[in-house]
JSON list of C-alpha atoms and ligand atoms in Angstrom, two decimals:
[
{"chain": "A", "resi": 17, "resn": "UNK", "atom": "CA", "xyz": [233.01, 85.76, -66.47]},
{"chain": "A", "resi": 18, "resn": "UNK", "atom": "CA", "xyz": [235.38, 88.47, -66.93]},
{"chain": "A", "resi": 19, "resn": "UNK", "atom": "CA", "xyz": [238.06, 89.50, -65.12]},
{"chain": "A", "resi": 20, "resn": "UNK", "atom": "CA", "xyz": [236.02, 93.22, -64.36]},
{"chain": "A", "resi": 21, "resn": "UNK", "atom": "CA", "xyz": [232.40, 91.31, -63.30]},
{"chain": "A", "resi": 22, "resn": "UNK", "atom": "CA", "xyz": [234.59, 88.75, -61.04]},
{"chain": "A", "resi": 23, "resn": "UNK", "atom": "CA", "xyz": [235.96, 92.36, -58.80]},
{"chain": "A", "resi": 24, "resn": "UNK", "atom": "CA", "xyz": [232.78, 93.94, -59.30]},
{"chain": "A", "resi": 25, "resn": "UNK", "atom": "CA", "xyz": [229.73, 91.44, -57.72]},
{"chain": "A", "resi": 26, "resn": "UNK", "atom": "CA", "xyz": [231.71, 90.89, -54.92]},
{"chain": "A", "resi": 27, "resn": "UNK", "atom": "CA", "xyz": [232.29, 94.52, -54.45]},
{"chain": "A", "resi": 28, "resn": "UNK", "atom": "CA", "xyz": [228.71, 95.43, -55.59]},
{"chain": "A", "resi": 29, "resn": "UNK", "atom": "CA", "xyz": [227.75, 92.64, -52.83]},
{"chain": "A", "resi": 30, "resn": "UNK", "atom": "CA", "xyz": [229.98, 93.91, -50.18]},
{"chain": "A", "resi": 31, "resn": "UNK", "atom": "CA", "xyz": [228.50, 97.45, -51.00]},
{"chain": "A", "resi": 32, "resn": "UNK", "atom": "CA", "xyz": [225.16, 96.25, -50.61]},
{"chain": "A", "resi": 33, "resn": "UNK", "atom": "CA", "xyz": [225.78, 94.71, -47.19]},
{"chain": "A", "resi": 34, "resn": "UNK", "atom": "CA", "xyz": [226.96, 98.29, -45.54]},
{"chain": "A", "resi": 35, "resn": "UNK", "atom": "CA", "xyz": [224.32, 99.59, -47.03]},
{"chain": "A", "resi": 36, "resn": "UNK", "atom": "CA", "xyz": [221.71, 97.47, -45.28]},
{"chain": "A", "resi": 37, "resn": "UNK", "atom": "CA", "xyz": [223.51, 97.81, -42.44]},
{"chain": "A", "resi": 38, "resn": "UNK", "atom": "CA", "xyz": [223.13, 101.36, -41.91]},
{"chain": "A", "resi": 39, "resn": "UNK", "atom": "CA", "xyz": [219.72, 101.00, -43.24]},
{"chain": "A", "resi": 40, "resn": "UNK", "atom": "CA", "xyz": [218.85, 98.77, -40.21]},
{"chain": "A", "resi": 41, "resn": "UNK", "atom": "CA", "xyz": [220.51, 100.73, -37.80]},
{"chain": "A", "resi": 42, "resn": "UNK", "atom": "CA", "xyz": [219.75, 103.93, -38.41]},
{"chain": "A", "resi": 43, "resn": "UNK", "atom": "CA", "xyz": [215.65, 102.43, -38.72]},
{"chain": "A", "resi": 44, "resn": "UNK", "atom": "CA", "xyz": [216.06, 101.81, -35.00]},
{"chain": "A", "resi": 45, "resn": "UNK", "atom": "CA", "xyz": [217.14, 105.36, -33.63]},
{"chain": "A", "resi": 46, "resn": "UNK", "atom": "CA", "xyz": [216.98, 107.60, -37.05]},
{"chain": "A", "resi": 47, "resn": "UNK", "atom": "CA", "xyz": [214.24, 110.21, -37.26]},
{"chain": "A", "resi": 48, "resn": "UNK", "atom": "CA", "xyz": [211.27, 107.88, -38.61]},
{"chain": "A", "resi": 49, "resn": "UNK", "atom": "CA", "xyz": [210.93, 108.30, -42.74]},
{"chain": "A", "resi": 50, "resn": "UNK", "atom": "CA", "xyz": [207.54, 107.67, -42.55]},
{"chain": "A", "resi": 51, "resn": "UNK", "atom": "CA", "xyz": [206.65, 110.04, -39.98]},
{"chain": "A", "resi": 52, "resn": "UNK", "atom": "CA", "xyz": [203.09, 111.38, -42.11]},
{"chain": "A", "resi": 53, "resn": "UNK", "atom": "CA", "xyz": [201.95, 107.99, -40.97]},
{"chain": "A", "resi": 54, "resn": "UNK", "atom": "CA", "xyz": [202.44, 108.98, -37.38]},
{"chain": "A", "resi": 55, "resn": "UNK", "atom": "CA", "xyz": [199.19, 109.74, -35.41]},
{"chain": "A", "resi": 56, "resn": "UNK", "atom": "CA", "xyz": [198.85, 112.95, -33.55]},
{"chain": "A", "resi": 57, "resn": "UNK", "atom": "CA", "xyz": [198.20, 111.63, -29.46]},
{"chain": "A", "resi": 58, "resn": "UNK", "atom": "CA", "xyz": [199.04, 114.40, -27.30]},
{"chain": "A", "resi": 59, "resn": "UNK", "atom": "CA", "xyz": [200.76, 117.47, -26.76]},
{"chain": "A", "resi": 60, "resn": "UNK", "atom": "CA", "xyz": [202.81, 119.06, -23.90]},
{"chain": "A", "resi": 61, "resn": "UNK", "atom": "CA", "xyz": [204.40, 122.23, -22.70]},
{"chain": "A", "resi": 62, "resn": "UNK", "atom": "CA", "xyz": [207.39, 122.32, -21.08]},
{"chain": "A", "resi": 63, "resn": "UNK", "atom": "CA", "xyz": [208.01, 125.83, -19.62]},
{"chain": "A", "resi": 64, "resn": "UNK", "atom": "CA", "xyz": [210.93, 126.25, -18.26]},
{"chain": "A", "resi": 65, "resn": "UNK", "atom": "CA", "xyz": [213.62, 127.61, -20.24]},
{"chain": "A", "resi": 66, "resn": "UNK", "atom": "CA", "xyz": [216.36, 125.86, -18.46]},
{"chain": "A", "resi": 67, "resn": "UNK", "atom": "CA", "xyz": [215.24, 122.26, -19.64]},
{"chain": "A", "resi": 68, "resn": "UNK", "atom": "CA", "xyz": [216.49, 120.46, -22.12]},
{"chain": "A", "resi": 69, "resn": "UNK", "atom": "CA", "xyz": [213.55, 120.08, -23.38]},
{"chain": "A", "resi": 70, "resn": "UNK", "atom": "CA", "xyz": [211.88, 123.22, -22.91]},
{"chain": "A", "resi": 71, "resn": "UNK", "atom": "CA", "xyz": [209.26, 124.11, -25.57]},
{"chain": "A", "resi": 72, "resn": "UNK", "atom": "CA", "xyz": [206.01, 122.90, -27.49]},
{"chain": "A", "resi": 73, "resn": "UNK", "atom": "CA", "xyz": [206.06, 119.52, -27.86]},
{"chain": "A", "resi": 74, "resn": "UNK", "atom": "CA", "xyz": [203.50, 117.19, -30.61]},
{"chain": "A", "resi": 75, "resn": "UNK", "atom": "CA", "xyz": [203.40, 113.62, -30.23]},
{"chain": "A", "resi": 76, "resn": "UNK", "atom": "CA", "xyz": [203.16, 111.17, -32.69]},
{"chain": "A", "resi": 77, "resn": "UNK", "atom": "CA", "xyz": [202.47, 107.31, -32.41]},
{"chain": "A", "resi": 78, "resn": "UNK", "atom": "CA", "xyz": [203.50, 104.52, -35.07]},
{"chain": "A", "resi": 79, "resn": "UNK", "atom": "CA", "xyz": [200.66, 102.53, -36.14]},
{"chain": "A", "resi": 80, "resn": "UNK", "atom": "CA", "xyz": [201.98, 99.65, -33.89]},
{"chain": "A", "resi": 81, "resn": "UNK", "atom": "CA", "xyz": [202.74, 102.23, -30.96]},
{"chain": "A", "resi": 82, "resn": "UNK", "atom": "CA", "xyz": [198.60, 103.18, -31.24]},
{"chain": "A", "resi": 83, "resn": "UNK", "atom": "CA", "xyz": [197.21, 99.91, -31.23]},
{"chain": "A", "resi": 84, "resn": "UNK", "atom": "CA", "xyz": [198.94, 98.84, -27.90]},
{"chain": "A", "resi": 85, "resn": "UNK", "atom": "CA", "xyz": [198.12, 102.20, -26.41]},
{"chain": "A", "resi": 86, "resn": "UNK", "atom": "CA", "xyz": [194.41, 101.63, -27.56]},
{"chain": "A", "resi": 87, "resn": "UNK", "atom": "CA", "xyz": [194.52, 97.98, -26.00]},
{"chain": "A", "resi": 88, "resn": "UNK", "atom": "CA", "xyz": [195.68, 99.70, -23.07]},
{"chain": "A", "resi": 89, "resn": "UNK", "atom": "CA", "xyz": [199.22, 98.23, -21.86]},
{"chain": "A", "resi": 90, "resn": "UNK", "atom": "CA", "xyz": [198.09, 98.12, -18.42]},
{"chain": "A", "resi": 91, "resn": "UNK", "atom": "CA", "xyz": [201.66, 96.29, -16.36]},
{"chain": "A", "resi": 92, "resn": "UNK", "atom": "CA", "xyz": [202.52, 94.82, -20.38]},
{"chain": "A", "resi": 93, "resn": "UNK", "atom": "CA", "xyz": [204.97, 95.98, -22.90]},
{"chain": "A", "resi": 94, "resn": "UNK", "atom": "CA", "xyz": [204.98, 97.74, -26.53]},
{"chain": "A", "resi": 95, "resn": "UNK", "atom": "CA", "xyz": [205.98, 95.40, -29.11]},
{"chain": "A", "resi": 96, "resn": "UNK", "atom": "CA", "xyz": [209.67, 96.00, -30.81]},
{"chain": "A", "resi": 97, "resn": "UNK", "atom": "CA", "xyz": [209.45, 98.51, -33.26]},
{"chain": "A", "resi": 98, "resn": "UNK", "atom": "CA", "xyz": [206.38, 100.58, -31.40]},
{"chain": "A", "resi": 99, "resn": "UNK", "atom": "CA", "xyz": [207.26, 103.98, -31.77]},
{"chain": "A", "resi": 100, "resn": "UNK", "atom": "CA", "xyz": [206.33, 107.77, -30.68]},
{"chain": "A", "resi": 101, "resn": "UNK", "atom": "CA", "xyz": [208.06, 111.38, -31.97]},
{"chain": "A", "resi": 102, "resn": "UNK", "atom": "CA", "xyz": [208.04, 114.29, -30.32]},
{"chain": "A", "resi": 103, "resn": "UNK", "atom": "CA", "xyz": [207.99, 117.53, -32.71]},
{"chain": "A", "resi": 104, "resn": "UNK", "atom": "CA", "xyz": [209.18, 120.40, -30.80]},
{"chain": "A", "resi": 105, "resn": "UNK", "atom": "CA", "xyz": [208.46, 123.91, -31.47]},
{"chain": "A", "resi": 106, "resn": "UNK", "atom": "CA", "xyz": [210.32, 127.24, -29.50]},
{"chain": "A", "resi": 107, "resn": "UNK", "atom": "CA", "xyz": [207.27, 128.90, -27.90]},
{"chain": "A", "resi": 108, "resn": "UNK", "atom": "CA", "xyz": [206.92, 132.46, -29.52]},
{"chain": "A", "resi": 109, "resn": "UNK", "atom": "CA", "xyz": [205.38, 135.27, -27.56]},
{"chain": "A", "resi": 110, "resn": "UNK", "atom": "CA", "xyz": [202.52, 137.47, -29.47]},
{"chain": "A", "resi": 111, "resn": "UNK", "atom": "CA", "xyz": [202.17, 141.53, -28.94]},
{"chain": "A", "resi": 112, "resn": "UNK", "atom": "CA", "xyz": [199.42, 140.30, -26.93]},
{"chain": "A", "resi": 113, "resn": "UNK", "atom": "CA", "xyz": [200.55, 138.30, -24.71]},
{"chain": "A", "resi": 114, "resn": "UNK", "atom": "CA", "xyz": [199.56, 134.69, -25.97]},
{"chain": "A", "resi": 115, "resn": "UNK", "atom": "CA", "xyz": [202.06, 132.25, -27.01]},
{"chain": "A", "resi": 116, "resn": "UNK", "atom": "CA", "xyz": [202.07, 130.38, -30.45]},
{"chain": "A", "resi": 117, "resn": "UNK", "atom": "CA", "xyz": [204.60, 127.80, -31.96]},
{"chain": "A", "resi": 118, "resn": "UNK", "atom": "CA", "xyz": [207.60, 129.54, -33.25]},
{"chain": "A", "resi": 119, "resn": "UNK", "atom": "CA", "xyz": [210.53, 127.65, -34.97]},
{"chain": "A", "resi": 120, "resn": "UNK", "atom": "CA", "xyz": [210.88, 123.74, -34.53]},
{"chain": "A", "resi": 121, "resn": "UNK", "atom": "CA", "xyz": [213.37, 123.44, -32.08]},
{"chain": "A", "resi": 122, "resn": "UNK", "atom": "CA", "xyz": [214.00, 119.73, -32.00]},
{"chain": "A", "resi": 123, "resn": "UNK", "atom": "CA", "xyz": [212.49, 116.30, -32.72]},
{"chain": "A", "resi": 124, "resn": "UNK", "atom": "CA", "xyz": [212.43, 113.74, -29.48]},
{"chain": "A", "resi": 125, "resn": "UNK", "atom": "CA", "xyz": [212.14, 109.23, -30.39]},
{"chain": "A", "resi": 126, "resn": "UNK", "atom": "CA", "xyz": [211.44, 106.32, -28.16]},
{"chain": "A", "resi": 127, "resn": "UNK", "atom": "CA", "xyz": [211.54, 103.63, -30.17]},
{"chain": "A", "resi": 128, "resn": "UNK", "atom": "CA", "xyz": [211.15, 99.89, -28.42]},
{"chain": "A", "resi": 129, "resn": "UNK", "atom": "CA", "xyz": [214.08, 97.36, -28.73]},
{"chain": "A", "resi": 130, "resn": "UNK", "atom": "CA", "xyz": [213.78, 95.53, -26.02]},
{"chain": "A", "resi": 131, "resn": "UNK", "atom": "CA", "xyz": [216.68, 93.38, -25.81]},
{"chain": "A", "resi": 132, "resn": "UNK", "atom": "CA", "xyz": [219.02, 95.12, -27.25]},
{"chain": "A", "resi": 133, "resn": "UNK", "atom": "CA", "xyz": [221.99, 96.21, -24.89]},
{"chain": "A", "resi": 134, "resn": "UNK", "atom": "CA", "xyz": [221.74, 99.58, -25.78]},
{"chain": "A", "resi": 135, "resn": "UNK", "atom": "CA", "xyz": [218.32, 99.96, -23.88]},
{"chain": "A", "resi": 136, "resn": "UNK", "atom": "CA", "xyz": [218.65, 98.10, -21.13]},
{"chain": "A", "resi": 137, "resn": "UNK", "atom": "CA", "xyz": [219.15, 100.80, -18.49]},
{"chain": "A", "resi": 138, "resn": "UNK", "atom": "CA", "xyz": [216.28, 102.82, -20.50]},
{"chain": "A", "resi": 139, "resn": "UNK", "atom": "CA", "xyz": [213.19, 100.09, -19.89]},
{"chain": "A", "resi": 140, "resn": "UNK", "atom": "CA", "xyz": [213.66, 98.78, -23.24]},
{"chain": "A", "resi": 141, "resn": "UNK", "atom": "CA", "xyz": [213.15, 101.84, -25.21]},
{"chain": "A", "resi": 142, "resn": "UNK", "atom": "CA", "xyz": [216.05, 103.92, -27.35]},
{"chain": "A", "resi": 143, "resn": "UNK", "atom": "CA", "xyz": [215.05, 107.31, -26.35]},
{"chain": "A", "resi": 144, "resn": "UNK", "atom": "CA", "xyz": [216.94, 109.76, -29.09]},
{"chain": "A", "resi": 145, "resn": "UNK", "atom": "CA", "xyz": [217.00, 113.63, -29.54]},
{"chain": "A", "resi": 146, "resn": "UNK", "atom": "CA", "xyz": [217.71, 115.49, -33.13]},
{"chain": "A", "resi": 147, "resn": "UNK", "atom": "CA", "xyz": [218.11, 119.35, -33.98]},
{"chain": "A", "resi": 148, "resn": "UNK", "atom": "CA", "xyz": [215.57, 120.79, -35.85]},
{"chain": "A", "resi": 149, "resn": "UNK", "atom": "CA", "xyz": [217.35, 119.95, -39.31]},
{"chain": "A", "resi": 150, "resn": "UNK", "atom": "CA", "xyz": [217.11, 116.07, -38.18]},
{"chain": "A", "resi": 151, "resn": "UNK", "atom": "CA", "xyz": [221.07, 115.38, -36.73]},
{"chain": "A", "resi": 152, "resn": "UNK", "atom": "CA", "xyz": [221.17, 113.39, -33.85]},
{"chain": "A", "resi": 153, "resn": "UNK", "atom": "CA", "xyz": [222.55, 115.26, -30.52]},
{"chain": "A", "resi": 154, "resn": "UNK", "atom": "CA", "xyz": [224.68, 113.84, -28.32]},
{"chain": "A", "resi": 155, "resn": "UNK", "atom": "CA", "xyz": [222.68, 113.72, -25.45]},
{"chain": "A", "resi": 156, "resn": "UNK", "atom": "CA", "xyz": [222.52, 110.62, -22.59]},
{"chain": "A", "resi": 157, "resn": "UNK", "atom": "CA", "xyz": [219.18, 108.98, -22.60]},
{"chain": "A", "resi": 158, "resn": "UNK", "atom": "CA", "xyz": [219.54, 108.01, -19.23]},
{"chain": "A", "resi": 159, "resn": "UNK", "atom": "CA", "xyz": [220.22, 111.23, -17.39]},
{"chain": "A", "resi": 160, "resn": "UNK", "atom": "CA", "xyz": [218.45, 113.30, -19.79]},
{"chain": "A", "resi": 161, "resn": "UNK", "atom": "CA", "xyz": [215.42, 111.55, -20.33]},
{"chain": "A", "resi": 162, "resn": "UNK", "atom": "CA", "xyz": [214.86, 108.10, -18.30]},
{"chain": "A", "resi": 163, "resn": "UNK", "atom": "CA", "xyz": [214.14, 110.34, -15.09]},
{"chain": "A", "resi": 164, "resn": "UNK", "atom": "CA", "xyz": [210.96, 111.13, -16.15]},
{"chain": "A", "resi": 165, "resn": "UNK", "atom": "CA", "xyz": [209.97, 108.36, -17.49]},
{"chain": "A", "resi": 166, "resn": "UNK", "atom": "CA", "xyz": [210.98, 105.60, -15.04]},
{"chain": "A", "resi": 167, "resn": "UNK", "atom": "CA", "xyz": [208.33, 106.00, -12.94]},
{"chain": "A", "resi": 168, "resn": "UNK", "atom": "CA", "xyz": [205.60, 105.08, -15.18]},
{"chain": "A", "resi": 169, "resn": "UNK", "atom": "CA", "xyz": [206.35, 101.52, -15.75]},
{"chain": "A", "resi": 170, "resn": "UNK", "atom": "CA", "xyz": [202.91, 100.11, -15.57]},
{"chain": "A", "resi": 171, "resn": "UNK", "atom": "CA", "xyz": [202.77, 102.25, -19.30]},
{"chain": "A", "resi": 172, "resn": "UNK", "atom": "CA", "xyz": [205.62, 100.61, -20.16]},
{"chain": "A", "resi": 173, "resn": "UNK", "atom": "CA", "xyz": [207.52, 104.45, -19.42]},
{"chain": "A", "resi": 174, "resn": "UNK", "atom": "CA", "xyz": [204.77, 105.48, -21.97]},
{"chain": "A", "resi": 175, "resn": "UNK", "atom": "CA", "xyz": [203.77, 109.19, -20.32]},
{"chain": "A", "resi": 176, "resn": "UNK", "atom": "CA", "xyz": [201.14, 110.29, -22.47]},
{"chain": "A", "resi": 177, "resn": "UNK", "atom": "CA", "xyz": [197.85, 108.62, -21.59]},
{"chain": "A", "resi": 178, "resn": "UNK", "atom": "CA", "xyz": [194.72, 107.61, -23.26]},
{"chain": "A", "resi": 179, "resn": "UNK", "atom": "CA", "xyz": [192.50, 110.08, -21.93]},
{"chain": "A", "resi": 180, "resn": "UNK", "atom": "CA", "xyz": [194.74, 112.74, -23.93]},
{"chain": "A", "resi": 181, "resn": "UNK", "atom": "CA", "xyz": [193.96, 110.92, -26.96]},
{"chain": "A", "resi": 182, "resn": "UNK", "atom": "CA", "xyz": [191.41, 113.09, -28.90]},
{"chain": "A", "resi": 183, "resn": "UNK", "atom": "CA", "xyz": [188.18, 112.39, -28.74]},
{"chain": "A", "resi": 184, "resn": "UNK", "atom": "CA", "xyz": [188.38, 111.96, -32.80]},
{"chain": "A", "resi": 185, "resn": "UNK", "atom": "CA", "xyz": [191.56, 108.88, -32.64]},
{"chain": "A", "resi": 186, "resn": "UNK", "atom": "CA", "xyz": [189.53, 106.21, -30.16]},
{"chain": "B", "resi": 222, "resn": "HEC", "atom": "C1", "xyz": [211.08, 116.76, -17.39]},
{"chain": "B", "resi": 222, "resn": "HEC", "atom": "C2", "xyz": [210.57, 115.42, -17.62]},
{"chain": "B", "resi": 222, "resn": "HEC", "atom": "C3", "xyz": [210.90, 114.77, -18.95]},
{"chain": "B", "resi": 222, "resn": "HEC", "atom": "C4", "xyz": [212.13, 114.55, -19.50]},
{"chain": "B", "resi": 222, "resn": "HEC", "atom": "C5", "xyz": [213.49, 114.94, -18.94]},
{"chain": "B", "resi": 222, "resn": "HEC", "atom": "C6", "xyz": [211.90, 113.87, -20.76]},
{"chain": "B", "resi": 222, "resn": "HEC", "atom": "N1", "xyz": [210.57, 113.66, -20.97]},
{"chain": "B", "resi": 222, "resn": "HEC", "atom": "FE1", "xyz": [209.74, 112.71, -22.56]},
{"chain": "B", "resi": 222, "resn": "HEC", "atom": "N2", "xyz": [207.88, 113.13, -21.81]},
{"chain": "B", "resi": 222, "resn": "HEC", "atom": "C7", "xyz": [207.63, 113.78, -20.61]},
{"chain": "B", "resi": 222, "resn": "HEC", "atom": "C8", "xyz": [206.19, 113.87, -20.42]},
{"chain": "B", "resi": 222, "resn": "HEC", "atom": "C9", "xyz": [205.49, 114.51, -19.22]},
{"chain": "B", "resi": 222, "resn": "HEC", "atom": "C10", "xyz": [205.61, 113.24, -21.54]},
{"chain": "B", "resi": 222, "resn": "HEC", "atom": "C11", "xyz": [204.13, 112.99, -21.85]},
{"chain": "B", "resi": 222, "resn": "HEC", "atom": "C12", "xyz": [203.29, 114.17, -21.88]},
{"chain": "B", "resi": 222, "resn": "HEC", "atom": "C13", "xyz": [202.02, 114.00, -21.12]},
{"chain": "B", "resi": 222, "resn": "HEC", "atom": "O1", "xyz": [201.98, 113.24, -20.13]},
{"chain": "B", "resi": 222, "resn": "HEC", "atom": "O2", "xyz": [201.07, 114.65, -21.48]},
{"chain": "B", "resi": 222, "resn": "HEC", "atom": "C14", "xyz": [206.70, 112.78, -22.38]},
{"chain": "B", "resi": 222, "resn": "HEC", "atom": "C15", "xyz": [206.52, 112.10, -23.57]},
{"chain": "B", "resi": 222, "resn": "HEC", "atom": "C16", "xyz": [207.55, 111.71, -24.41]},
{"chain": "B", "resi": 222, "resn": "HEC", "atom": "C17", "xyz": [207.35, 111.04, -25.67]},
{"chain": "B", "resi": 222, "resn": "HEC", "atom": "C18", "xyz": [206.01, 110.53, -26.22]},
{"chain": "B", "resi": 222, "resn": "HEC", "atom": "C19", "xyz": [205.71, 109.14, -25.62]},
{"chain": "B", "resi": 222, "resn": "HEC", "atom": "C20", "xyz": [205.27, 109.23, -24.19]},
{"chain": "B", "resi": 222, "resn": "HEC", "atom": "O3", "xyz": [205.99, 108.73, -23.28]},
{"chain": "B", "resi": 222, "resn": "HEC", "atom": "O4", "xyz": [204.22, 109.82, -23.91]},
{"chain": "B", "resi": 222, "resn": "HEC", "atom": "C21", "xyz": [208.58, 110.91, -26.25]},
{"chain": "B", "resi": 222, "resn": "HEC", "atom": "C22", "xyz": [208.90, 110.33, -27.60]},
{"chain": "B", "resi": 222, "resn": "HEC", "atom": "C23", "xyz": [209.55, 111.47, -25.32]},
{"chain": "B", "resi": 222, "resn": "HEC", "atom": "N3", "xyz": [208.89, 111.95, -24.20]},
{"chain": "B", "resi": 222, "resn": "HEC", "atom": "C24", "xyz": [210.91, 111.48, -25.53]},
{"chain": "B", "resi": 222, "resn": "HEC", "atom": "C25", "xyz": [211.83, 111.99, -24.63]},
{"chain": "B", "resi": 222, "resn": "HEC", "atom": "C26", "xyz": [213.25, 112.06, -24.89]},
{"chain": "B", "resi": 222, "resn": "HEC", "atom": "C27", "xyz": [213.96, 111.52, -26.13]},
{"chain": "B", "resi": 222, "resn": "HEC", "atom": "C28", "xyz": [213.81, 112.65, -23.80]},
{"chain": "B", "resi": 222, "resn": "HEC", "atom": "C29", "xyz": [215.27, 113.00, -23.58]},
{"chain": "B", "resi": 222, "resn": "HEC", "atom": "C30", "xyz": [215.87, 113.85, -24.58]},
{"chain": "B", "resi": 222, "resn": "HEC", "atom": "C31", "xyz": [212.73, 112.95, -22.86]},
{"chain": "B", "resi": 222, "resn": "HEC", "atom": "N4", "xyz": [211.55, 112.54, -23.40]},
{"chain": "B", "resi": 222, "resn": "HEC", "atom": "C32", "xyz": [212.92, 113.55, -21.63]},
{"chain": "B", "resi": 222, "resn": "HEC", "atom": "C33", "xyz": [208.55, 114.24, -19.72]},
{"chain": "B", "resi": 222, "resn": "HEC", "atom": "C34", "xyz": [209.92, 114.21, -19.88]}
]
């Protein structure tokens, strides 16, 4: 072997490893790749300008994420890797007086990892906020967004419900 392949495997190795390190991480809280997979299972408005997360907001569900929420997860859990993204659009006011999705404003995750320590004081579930062009904000999942959702733990902290779902999904 020469001298210049006995430098570069290991370094081509080593490279690889960092590589599918951040690969694995940022699968857990990154903005989902394969979003166009996602399933379109409810939408909400959140008026009030002063929230956080004021705006329009579409929901999307991984395929794993779905089937548990079709089972029903009645007092059980969402498997690891269940998923649901919230695409969030500034409301825009029309001349006459209805309101219509302006710009995206922001992209909400939960993703489930149960057992890892950096859900355990969010039921489980990484709950992640991005800007518009996909950066993560620094936000705290706790204050900012386990409020809401603690109280619905017999949905796993799941909020949107079945009955949402349309008619055209069950
Ligand atoms: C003011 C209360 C409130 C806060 C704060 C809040 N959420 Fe939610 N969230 C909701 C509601 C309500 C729903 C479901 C809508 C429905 O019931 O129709 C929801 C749904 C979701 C969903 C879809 C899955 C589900 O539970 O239905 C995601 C993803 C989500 N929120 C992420 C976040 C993130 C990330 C934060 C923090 C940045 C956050 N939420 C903060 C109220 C809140």
């Amino acid at each position: 072997m020469s001298r210049a392949a006995r430098i570069a495997i290991p370094v081509a190795a080593l490279l690889l490893m960092v590589a599918a390190t951040v690969i694995s991480s940022s699968h857990e809280t990154g903005l989902p790749e394969d979003l166009a997979s996602f399933t379109h299972v409810n939408t909400l408005v959140v008026p009030d300008t002063t929230s956080p997360i004021h705006g329009i907001h579409h929901f999307y569900a991984n395929k794993s994420a779905l089937k548990t929420m079709k089972a029903g997860v009645d007092g059980g859990s969402y498997p690891d890797g269940a998923a649901f993204v919230g695409v969030v659009f500034a409301p825009h006011k029309t001349d006459d007086g209805r309101y219509r999705e302006g710009d995206r404003a922001a992209y909400t995750l939960m993703r489930k990892d149960a057992g890892n320590d950096a859900t355990s004081e969010t039921g489980g579930w990484h709950f992640v906020m991005f800007t518009a062009d996909g950066e993560k904000m620094d936000i705290d999942p706790v204050k900012n967004c386990f409020g809401c959702h603690q109280p619905h733990q017999k949905t796993d902290f799941v909020m949107s419900e079945l009955l949402a779902i349309s008619p055209m999904m069950k």
